[in-house]
Amino acid sequence: MTTSTITGHGETLRHYLQVSDLDRDTLLNLIDRAIKLKNNQKAGRPYRPAIGRILGLMFEKPSTRTRISFEAAMYHLGGNVVFMPSRDLQLKRGEPLKDTARVLSRYLDCLVVRTYGQEIVDELARWSSIPVINGLTDEHHPCQILSDIMTVVEYKGRNLEDLKIAWIGDGNNMAHSWIQAAARMGFSLYLACPRGFEPDAAILKKARDEAGDRIHVSNNPEEAVDLADVVNTDVWASMGQEGEADSRREAFRAFQLNAGLLSRAKADAIVLHCLPAHRDEEITEEVLEGPQSAAWDQAENKMHIHRSILEWAMELQED
Ligand code: CP
Ligand code: NVA
């Protein structure tokens, strides 16, 4: 397993700040482990390797799934959770991130952070002596991508190299995590974004240097969805972009995932949406609630992958 090398302590901690922190085997192991933990849980076998451990959740943006699934994951593992809305911390009155990170490291065993800039989680990780996990920034959503690919594995099997995965919509944090995952995990990724809303050029270049010609970006949703095995979309205005919602609605109109667009994919294609969804904007009610939607399994899988990530990050004993 590889570990992130960001640390101010000369030691190597298991931070997970973006998908490219981890190598292919580690990513696949996290998914395989989550599937095993899910099966064990459904069979009623308790697993409590985190008794006596405390997970901190420092959240600056709203969350339903990530917050509650991390909390549930930690409780299922036998541990405890402290939820910290950033607005209630001295951070909001100017206390430096490096001081916050060092103090929290004395109380907690692991920290999940949801915030705006990626540099915030990077700085927290640099000064923490506990693992730091990115629970979404403006640039990346690396935990989400693992539950999404876990869902793909459950529906399509483990031969990811054989799959065409389409991303329709914004070149946002989710798109960046998909791009990094494609570089590491071998599937073909076709992104279709409106002009001016393509993914970050530096993230794309780095992934393409690794993945060769498996990552495609166009402004053509039909081409991206043609014969795809998996079709993904996400909101047109992410958290923090609420003021752009009207102009984005205009720019993204031709990128709605509706029955017509989906009919171009393979007949057994699945639809993913990390949620929350805006019905009849980026996805129609018909598609989100239709037989090809895997969005609800995808949401459930967040809890299982979070158990796997926490177990890995805190180096808890495996059964
Ligand atoms: N998918 C996801 O991260 O959802 P929340 O914003 O509700 O956490
Ligand atoms: N791109 C979305 C994902 C939400 C889980 C956002 O950042 O708001």
CSV table of C-alpha atoms and ligand atoms in Angstrom, one decimal, residues 61 65-66 114 136-138 141 144 167 170 172-174 234-235 237-241 274-276 302, ligand 2:
chain,number,residue,atom,x,y,z
A,61,LYS,CA,-20.1,22.9,3.8
A,65,ARG,CA,-24.6,11.5,2.9
A,66,THR,CA,-20.9,12.1,3.6
A,114,ARG,CA,-15.2,19.0,4.1
A,136,LEU,CA,-15.0,17.0,-0.4
A,137,THR,CA,-13.3,20.2,-1.5
A,138,ASP,CA,-13.9,22.4,-4.5
A,141,HIS,CA,-14.3,14.3,-3.8
A,144,GLN,CA,-17.2,9.5,-3.2
A,167,TRP,CA,-19.4,11.9,-17.3
A,170,ASP,CA,-19.6,20.1,-15.1
A,172,ASN,CA,-16.0,19.9,-11.3
A,173,ASN,CA,-14.6,18.2,-8.1
A,174,MET,CA,-16.4,14.9,-9.0
A,234,ASP,CA,-23.8,15.7,-11.0
A,235,VAL,CA,-25.3,19.1,-10.2
A,237,ALA,CA,-23.8,24.4,-9.7
A,238,SER,CA,-21.8,22.9,-6.9
A,239,MET,CA,-21.7,24.1,-3.3
A,240,GLY,CA,-20.3,27.6,-3.3
A,241,GLN,CA,-21.5,28.4,-6.9
A,274,CYS,CA,-23.5,11.2,-6.2
A,275,LEU,CA,-26.6,13.1,-5.0
A,276,PRO,CA,-28.1,15.5,-4.1
A,302,LYS,CA,-20.7,5.4,0.9
B,2,NVA,N1,-20.2,18.7,-7.1
B,2,NVA,C1,-21.1,18.7,-6.0
B,2,NVA,C2,-21.0,17.4,-5.3
B,2,NVA,C3,-21.8,17.3,-4.1
B,2,NVA,C4,-21.7,15.9,-3.4
B,2,NVA,C5,-20.7,19.8,-5.0
B,2,NVA,O1,-19.5,20.1,-4.8
B,2,NVA,O2,-21.6,20.5,-4.5
